CSV table of C-alpha atoms and ligand atoms in Angstrom, one decimal:
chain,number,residue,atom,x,y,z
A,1,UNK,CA,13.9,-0.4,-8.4
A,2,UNK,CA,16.5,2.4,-8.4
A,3,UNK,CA,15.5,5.3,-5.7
A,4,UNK,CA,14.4,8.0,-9.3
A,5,UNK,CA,12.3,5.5,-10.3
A,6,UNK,CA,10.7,5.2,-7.4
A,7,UNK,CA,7.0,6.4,-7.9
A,8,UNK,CA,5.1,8.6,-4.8
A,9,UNK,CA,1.8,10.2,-4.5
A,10,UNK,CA,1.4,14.1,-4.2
A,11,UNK,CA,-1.8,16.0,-4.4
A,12,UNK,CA,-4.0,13.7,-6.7
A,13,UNK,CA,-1.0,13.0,-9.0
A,14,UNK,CA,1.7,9.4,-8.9
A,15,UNK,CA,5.2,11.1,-9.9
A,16,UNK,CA,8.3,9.3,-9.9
A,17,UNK,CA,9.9,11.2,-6.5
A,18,UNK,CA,12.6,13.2,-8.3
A,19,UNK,CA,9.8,15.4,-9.5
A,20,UNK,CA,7.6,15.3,-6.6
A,21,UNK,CA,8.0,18.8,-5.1
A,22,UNK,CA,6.3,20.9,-3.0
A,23,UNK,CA,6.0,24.8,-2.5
A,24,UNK,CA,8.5,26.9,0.1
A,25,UNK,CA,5.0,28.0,1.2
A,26,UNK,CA,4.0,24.7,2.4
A,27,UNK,CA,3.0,24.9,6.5
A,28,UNK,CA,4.8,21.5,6.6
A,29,UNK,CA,7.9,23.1,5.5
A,30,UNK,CA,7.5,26.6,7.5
A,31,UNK,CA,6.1,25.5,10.4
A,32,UNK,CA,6.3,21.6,10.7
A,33,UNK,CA,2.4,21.8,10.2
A,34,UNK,CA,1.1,18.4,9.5
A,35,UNK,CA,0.5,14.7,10.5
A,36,UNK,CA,1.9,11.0,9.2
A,37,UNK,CA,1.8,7.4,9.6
A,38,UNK,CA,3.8,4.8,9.0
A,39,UNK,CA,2.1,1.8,8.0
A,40,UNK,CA,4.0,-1.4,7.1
A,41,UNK,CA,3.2,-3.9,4.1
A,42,UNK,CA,3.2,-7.7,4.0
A,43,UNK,CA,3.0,-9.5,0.9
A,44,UNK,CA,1.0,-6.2,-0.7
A,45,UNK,CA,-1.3,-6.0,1.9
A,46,UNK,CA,-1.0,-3.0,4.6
A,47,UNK,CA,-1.3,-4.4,8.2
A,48,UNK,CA,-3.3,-3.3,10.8
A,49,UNK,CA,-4.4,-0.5,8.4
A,50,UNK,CA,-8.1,0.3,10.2
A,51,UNK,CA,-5.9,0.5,13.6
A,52,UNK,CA,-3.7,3.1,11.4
A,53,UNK,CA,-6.4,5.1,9.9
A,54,UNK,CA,-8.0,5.6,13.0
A,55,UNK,CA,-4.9,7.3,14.4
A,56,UNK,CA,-4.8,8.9,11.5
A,57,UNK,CA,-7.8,10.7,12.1
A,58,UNK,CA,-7.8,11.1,15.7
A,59,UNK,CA,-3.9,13.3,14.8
A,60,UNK,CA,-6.0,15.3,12.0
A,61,UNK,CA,-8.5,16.0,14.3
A,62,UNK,CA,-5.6,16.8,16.8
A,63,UNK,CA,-4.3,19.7,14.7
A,64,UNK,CA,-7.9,20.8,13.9
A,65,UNK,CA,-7.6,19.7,9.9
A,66,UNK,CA,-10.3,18.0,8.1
A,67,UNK,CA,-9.3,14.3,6.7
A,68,UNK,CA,-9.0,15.4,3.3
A,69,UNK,CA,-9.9,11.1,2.2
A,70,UNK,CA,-12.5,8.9,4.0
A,71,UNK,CA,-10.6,5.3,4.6
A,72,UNK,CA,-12.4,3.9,1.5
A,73,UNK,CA,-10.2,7.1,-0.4
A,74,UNK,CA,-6.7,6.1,1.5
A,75,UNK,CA,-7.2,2.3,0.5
A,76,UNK,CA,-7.6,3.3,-3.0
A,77,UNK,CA,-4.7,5.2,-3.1
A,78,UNK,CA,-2.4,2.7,-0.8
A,79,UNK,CA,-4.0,-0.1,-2.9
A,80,UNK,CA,-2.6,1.9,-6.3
A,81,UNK,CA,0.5,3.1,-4.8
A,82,UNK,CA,2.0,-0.8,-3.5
A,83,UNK,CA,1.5,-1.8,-7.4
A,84,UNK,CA,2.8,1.3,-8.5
A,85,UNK,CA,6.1,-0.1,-6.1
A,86,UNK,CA,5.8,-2.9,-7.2
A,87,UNK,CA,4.5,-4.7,-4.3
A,88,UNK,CA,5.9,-7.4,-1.8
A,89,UNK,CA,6.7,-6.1,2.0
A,90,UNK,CA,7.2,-2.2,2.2
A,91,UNK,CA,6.5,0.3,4.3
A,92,UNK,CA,3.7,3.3,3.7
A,93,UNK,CA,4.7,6.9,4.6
A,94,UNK,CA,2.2,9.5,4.9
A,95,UNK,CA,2.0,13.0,5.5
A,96,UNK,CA,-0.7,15.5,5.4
A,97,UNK,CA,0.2,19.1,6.2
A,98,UNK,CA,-1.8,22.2,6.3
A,99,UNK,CA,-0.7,23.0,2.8
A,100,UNK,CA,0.2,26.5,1.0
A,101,UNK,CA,-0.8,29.8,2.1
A,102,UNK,CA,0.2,33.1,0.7
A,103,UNK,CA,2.2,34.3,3.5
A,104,UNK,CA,3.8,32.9,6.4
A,105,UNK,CA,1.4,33.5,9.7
A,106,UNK,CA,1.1,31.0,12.7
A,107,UNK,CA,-2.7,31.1,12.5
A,108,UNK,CA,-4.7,29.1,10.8
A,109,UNK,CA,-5.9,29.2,6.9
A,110,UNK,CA,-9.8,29.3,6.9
A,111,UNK,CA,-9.7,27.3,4.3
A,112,UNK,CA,-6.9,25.0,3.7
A,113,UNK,CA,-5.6,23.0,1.1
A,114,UNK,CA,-3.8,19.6,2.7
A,115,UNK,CA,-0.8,18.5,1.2
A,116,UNK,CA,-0.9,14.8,0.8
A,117,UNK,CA,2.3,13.1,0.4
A,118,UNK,CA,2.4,9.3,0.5
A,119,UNK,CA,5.5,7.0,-0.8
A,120,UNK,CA,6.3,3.3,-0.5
A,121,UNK,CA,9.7,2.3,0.8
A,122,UNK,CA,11.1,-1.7,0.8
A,123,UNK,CA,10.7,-3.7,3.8
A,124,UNK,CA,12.1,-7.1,5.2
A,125,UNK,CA,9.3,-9.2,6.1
A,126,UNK,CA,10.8,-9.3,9.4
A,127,UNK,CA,13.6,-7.9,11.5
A,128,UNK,CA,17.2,-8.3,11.0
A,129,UNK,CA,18.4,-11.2,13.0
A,130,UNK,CA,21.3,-8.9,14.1
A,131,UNK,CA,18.6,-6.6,15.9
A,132,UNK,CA,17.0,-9.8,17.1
A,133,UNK,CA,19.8,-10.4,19.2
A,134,UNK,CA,19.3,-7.6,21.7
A,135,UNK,CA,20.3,-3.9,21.8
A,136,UNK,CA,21.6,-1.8,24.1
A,137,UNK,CA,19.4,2.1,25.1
A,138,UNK,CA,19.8,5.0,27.0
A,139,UNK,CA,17.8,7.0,28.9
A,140,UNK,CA,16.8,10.7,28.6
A,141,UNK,CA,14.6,13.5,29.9
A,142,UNK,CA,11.2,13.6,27.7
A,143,UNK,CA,11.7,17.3,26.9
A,144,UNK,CA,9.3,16.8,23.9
A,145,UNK,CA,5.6,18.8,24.1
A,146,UNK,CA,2.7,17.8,25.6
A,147,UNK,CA,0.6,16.4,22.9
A,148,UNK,CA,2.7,13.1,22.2
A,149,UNK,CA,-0.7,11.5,21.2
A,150,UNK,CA,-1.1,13.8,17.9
A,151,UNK,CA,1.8,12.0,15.3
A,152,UNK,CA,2.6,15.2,14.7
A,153,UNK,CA,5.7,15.7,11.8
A,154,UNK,CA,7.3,18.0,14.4
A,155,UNK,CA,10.2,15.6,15.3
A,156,UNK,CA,12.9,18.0,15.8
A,157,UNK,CA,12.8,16.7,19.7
A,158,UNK,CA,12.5,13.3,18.6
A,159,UNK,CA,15.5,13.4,16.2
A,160,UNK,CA,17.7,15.1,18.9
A,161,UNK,CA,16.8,12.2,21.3
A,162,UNK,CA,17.2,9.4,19.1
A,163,UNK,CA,21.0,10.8,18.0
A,164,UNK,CA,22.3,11.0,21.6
A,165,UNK,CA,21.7,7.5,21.7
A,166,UNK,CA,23.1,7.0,18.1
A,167,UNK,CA,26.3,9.1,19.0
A,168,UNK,CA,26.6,6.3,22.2
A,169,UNK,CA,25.9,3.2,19.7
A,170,UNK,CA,23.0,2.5,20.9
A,171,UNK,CA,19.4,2.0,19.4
A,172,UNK,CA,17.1,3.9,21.2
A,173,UNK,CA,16.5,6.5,23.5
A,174,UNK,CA,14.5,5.4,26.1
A,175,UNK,CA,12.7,8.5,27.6
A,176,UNK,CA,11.6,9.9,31.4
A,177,UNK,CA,9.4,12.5,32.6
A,178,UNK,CA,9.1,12.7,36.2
A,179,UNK,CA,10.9,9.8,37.0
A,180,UNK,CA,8.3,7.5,35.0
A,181,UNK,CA,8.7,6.0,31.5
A,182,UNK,CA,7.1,7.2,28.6
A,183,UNK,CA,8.2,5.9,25.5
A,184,UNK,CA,10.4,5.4,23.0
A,185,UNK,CA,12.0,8.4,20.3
A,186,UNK,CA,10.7,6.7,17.7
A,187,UNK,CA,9.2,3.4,19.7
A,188,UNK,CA,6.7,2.5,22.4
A,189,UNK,CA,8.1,0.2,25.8
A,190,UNK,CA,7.4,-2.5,27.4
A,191,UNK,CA,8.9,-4.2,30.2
A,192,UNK,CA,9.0,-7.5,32.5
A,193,UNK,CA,8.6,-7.1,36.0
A,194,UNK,CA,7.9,-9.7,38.6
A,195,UNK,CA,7.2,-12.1,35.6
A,196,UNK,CA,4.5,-9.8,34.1
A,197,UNK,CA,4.8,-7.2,31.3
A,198,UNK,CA,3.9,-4.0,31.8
A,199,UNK,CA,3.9,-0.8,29.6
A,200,UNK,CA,3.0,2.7,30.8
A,201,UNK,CA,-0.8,4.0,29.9
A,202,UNK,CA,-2.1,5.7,26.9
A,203,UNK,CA,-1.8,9.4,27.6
A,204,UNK,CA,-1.0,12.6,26.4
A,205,UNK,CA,3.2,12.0,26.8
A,206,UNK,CA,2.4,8.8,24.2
A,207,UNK,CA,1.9,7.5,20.8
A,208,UNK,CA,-0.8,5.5,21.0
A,209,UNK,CA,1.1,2.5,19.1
A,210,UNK,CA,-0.1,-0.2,16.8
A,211,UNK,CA,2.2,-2.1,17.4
A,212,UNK,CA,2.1,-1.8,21.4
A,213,UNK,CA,-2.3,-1.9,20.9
A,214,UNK,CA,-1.4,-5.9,18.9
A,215,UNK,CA,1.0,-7.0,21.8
A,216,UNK,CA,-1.6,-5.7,24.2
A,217,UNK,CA,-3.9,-8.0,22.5
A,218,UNK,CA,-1.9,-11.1,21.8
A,219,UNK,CA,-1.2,-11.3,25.8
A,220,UNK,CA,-4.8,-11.0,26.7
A,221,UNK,CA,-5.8,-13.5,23.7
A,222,UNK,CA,-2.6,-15.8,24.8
A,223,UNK,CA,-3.4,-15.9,28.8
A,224,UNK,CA,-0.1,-13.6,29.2
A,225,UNK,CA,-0.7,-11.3,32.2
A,226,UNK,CA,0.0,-7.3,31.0
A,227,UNK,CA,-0.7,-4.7,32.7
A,228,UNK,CA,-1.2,-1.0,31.7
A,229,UNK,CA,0.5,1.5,34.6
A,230,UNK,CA,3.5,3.9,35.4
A,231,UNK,CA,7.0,2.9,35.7
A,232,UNK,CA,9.7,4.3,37.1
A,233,UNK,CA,13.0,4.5,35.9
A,234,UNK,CA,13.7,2.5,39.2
A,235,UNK,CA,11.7,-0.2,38.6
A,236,UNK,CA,12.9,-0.1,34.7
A,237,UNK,CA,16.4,-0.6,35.6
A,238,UNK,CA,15.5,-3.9,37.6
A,239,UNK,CA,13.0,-5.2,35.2
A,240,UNK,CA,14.3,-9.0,33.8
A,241,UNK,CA,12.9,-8.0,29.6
A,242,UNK,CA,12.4,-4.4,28.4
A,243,UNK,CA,11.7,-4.0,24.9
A,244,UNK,CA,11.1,-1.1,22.7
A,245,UNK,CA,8.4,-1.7,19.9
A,246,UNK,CA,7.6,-0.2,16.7
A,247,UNK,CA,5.9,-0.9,13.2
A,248,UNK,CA,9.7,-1.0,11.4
A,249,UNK,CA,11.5,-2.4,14.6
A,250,UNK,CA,8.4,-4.8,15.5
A,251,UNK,CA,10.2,-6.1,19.1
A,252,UNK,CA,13.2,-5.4,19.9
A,253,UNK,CA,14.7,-6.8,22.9
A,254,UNK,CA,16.8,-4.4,25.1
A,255,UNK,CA,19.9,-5.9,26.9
A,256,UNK,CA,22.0,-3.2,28.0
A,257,UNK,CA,20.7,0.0,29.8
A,258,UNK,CA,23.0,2.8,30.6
A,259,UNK,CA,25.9,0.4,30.4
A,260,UNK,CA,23.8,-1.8,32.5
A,261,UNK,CA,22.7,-5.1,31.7
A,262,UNK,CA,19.3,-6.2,31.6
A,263,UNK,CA,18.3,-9.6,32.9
A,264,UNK,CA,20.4,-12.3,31.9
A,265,UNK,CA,22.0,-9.7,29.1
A,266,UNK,CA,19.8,-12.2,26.2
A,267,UNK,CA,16.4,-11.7,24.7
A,268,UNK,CA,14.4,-13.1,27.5
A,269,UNK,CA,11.5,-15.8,27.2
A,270,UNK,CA,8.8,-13.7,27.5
A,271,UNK,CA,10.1,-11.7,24.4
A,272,UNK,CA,10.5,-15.3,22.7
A,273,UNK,CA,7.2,-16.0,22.8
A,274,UNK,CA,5.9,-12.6,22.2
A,275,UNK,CA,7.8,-12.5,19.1
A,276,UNK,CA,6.2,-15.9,17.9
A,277,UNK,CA,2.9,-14.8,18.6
A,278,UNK,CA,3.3,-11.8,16.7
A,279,UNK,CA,5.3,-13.7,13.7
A,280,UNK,CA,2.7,-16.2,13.9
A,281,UNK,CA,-0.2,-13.3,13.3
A,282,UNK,CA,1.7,-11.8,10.6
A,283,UNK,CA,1.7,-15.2,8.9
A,284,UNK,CA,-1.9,-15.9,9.7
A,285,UNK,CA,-3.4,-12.3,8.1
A,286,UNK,CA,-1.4,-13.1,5.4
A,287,UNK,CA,-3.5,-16.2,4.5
A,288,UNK,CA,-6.7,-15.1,5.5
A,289,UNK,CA,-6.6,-11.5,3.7
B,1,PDD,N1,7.3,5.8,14.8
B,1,PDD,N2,6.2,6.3,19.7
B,1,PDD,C1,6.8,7.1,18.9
B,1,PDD,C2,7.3,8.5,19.3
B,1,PDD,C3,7.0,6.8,17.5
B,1,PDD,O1,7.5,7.6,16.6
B,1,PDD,C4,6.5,5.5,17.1
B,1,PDD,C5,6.6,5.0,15.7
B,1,PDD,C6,5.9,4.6,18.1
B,1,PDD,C7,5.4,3.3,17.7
B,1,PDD,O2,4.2,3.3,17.0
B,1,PDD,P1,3.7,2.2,16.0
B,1,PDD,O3,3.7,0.9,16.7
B,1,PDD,O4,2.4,2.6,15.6
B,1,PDD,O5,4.7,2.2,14.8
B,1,PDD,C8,5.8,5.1,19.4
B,1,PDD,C9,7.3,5.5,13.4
B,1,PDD,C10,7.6,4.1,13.0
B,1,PDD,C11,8.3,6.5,12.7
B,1,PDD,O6,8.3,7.6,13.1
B,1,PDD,O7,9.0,6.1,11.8
C-alpha cells in the first residue's frame, strides 16, 4: 500500500489521506485542542482496546469534551478502518479535537463539533531485534504541564525532550521532577532495584500506560514482585534493568544512562522474562479473540 492510497477516517467519511483535510479553524490546529490514542493491532484485532477506550474517555473528560462515539461506535469504525488498511498488525491513531469555531478565542465553544481523525499505520508484530538489544537514554528536567494524565495532543514539550535525546543518539528521554522519575517522552519506566521492579505511581506527572497497566499485571499473575512508588534519579542510576515501555516500543531495555552503563550493560533477566510473558500474551489473545 503506497502512503496516497492509504485510506483514514475524518468526520463520518473514509478518504484516501491525500484528501483528508481539515479547516485552519480547527482548535487542534490553533490551539493544540484535542486528545488521541495509539492503539496497536495484531493480526486485525486492536489490543487491549477496552484499557484504551477507557483512557480515551477519562482524557475527553479531562479537556471537558463530550465522547462524540460510545465504545460500541469506535469498534465499528476501528473494525471498518483495519479492512479498509488492509489488515494484519498496524497501529490505530486517533485524535479528537475541539473542532471549528468561527473565530479564534481560548474559551470554550458551547457547543462544539469534535473533529475525529483516525488512520491505520503498519506495524511489526514485534520489535526490531536491533532495539531488543538494549538502548542507551538520557535524562531531563520534566518541564512539561501538570496534567500528564490527559493524552493531550499538545506535545510540543514532549517533542523537544525526545530530540535532545535524538541529537545524543539515544532513544529516549528519560524524565525528572524533583529528583524523582516520571516517565518517559513518549514511554512509561520501569526499573530493577534490589531484585524487584518498580515504576513510579499513577499521578498527575503520568500517562497512565497500557502497556505499563499489562506489565503490572503479568508480574502480579506470574509471582514477580513490583512495586508502585517514587524513584529517584539516585536510585535510577544504580538500578541493575531499567526499561522504557510503550504500545509501539513494547519493552525496551535501557543499557546506557548518561554515558553510564546499566547493570551488566545487556538486557537483564528480569526483562527476559517479562518480555516472554508479554510475547506469550500477545500470542495467546491472538488465539482466543
Ligand atoms: N505514547 N507516556 C507518554 C508520555 C507517552 O506518550 C506514551 C505513549 C506512554 C506509554 O503509553 P502506552 O503504553 O499506553 O502506549 C507513556 C504513544 C505511543 C505516542 O505518543 O505515540
Amino acid at each position: 500500500m503506497s502512503h496516497n492510497e492509504q485510506t483514514v477516517y475524518l468526520n463520518g467519511q473514509y478518504l484516501p489521506i491525500n484528501q483528508a483535510q481539515v479547516s485552519v479553524l480547527d482548535r487542534g490546529f490553533l490551539f493544540g485542542d484535542g486528545v488521541y490514542e495509539v492503539i496497536p493491532v495484531f493480526a486485525n484485532k486492536p489490543f487491549r482496546l477496552h484499557e484504551h477506550l477507557l483512557r480515551l474517555d477519562d482524557s475527553l473528560n479531562g479537556i471537558r469534551l463530550a465522547s462524540p462515539f460510545d465504545h460500541k461506535g469506535w469498534k465499528a469504525l476501528f473494525t471498518s478502518l483495519i479492512e479498509k488498511s488492509g489488515g494484519g498488525n498496524l497501529s490505530i491513531y486517533l485524535q479528537v479535537t475541539r473542532g471549528v469555531t468561527d473565530k479564534r478565542d481560548h474559551a470554550l465553544p458551547k457547543e462544539p463539533q469534535p473533529t475525529v481523525f483516525v488512520m491505520c499505520s503498519p506495524m511489526p508484530a514485534s520489535a526490531p531485534p536491533e532495539e531488543q538489544k538494549g538502548a542507551c537514554a538520557i535524562t531531563l528536567e520534566d518541564n512539561r504541564w501538570h496534567a500528564c494524565n490527559v493524552k493531550a495532543i499538545t506535545l510540543l514539550a514532549n517533542i523537544l525532550l525526545r530530540q535532545k535525546a535524538v541529537d545524543k543518539g539515544c532513544a529516549e528521554a528519560i524524565l525528572l521532577r524533583d529528583g524523582m522519575v516520571t516517565e518517559g517522552a513518549a514511554s512509561n519506566l520501569f526499573a530493577v532495584i534490589d531484585s524487584k521492579l518498580v515504576t513510579p505511581p499513577k499521578s498527575n506527572h503520568v500517562l497512565p500506560g497500557i502497556t505499563r497497566d499489562l506489565i503490572i499485571e503479568l508480574a502480579n499473575a506470574n509471582g514477580l514482585p513490583c512495586e508502585e512508588r517514587t524513584i529517584s534519579a539516585v536510585e535510577l542510576r544504580q538500578a541493575s534493568e531499567v526499561w522504557v515501555t510503550s504500545s509501539t516500543r513494547e519493552i525496551l531495555p535501557i543499557i546506557k544512562l548518561d554515558e553510564q552503563q546499566i547493570g551488566t550493560g545487556k538486557p537483564g533477566p528480569l526483562w527476559l522474562k517479562m518480555q516472554m510473558l508479554y510475547q506469550n500474551y500477545k500470542q495467546l489473545l491472538k488465539q482466543t479473540q
